[in-house]
Backbone as a ProteinNet text record, in pm:
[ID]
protein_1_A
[PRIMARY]
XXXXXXXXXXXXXXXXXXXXXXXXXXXXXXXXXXXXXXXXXXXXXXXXXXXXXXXXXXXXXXXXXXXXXXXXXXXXXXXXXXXXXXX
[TERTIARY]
-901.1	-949.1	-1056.2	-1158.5	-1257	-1285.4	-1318.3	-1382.8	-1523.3	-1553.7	-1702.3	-1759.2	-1854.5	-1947.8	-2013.7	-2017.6	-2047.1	-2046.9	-2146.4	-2201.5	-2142.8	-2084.5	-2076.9	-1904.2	-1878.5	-1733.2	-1732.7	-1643	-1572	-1465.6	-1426.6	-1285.5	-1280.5	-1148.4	-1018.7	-998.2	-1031.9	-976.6	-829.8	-731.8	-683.4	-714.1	-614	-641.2	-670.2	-660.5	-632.9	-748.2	-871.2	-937.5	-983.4	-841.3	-819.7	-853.4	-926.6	-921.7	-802.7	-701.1	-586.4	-619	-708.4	-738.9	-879.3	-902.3	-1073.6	-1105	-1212.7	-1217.8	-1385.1	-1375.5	-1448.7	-1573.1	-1701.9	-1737.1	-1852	-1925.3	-2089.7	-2140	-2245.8	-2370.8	-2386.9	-2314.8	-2357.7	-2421.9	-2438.1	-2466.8	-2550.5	-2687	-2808.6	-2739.2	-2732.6	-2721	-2530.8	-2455.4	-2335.5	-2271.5	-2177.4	-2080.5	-1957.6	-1901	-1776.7	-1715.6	-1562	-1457	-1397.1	-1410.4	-1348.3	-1242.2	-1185.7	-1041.3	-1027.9	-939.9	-874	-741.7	-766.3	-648	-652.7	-462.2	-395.2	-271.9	-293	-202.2	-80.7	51.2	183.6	201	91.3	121.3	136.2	259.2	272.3	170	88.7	-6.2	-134.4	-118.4	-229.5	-180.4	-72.1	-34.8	-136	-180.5	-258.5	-392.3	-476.1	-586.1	-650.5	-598.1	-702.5	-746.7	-682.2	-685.6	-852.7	-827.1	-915.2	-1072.4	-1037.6	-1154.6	-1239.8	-1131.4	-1165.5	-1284.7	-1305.8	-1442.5	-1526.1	-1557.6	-1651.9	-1759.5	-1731.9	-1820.8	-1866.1	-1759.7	-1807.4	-1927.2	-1866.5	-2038.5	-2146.8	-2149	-2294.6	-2311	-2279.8	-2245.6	-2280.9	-2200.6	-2337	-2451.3	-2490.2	-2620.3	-2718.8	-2689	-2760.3	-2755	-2675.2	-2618.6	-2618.4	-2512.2	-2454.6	-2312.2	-2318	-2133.7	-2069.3	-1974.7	-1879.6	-1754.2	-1688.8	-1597.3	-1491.7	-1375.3	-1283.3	-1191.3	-1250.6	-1174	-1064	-1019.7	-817.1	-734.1	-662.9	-528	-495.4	-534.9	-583.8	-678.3	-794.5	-903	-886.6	-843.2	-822.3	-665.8	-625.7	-473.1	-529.2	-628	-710.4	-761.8	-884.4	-910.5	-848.9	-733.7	-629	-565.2	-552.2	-491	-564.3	-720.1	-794.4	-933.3	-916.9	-972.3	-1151	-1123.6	-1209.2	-1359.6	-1280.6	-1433.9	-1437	-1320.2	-1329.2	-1499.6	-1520.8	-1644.9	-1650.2
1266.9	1263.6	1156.3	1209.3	1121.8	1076.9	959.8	954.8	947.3	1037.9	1018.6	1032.8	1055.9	971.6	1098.5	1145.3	1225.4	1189.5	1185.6	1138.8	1029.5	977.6	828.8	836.8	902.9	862.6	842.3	776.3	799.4	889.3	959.5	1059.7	1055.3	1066.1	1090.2	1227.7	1312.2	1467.5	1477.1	1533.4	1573.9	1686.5	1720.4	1768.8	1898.7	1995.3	2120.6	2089.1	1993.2	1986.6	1975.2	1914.6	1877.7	1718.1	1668.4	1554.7	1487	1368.9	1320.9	1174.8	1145.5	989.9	990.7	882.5	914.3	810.8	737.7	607.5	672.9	691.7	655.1	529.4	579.6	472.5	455.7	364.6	423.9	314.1	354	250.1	246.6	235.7	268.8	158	33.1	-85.4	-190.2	-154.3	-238.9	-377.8	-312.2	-475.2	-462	-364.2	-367.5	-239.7	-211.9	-115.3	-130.1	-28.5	1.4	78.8	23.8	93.2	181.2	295.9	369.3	405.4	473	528.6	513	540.7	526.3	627.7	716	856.1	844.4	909.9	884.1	976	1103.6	1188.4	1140.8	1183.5	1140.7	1205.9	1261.4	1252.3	1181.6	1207	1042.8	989.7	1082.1	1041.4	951	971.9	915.2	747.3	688.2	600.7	454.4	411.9	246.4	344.4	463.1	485.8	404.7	423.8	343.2	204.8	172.9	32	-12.3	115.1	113.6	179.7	229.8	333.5	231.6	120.5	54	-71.6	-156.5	-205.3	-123.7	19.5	120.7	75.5	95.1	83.4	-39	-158.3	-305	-349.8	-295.1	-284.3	-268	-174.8	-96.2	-203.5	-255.4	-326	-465.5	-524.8	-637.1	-595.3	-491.1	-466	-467.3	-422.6	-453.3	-533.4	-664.2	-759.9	-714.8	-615.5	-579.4	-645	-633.7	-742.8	-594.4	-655.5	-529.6	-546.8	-481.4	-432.5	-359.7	-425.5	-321.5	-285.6	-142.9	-105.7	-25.8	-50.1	31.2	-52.5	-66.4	-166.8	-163.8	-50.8	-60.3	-117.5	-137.9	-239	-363.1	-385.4	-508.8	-552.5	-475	-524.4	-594.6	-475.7	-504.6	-649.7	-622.8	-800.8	-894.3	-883.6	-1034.2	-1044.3	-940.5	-931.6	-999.4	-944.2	-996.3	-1087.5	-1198.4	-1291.1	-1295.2	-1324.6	-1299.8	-1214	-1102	-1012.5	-988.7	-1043.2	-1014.8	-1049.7	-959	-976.7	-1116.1
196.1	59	47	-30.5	-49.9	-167.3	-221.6	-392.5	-367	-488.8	-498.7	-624.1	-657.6	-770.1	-845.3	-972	-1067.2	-1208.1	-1239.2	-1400.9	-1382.5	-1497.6	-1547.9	-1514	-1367.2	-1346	-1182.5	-1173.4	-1020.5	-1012.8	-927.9	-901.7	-769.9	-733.7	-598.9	-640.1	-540.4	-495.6	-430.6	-413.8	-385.3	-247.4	-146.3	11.3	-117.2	-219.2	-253.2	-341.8	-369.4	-445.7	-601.1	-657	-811.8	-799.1	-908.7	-946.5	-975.5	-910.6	-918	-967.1	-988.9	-1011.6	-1084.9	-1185.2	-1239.8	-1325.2	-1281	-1384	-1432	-1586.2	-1691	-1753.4	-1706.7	-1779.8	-1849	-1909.6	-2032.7	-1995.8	-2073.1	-2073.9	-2245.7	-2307.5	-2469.1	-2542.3	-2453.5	-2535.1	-2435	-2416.9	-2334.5	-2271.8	-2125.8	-2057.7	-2059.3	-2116.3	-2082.9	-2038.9	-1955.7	-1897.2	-1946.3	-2019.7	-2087.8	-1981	-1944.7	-1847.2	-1953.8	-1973.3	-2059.3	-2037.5	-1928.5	-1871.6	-1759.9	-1736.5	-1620.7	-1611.4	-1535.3	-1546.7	-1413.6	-1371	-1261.5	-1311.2	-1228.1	-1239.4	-1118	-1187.3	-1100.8	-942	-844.4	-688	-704.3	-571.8	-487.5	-402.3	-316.8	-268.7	-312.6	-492.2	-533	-565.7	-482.6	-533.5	-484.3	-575.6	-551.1	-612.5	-573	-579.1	-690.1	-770	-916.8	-888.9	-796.4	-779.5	-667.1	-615.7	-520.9	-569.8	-690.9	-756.6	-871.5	-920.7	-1014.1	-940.9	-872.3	-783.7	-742.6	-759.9	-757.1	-894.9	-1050.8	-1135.1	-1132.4	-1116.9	-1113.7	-983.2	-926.7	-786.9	-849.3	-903.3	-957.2	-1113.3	-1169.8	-1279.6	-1259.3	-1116.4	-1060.2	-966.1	-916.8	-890	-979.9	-1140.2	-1259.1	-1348.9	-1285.2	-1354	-1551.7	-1541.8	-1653.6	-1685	-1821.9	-1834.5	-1869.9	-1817.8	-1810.3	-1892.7	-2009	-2121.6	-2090.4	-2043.5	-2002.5	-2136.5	-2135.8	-2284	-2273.7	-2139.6	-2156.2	-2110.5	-2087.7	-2043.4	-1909.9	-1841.3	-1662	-1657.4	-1697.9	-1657.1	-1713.8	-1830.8	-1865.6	-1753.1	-1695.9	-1588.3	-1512.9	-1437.4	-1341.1	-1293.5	-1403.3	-1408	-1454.3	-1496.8	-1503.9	-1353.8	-1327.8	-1166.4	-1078.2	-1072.4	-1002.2	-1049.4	-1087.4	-1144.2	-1021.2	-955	-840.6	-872.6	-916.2	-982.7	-1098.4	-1205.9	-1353.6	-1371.7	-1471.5	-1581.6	-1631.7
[MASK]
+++++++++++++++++++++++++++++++++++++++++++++++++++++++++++++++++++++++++++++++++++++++

């Protein structure tokens, strides 16, 4: 399984080709990136993925030194978890 990159999201496929994992995100406000969602369907296989999908938008977010808004409670987890790359 691979994640890869379409419009303003990241997604984790599944071996049968359904989206099982998918982080959400905008540009709605100059100079900032809004984490909008973060969806994680119950495989077991998809277990940790978000975790691993969520430093995907923040990459691209300091390549444009944009501040980044985590507006769900997985991204705001996220970066309390990991202080290191919080916004």
């Amino acid at each position: 399984m691979v994640a890869d990159f379409r419009g303003w999201n990241y997604h984790h496929k599944n071996k049968t080709g359904d989206i099982v994992t998918e982080i959400k995100f905008s540009f709605d406000t100059p100079g900032t990136m809004t984490i909008a969602r973060t969806t994680v369907e119950p495989e077991p296989q998809v277990k940790g993925i978000a975790k691993k999908l969520v430093p995907k938008p923040i990459s691209m977010a300091k390549t444009y030194d944009f501040k980044i808004i985590p507006d769900r409670s997985y991204a705001e987890a996220f970066f309390e978890a990991h202080k290191n790359i919080a916004p």
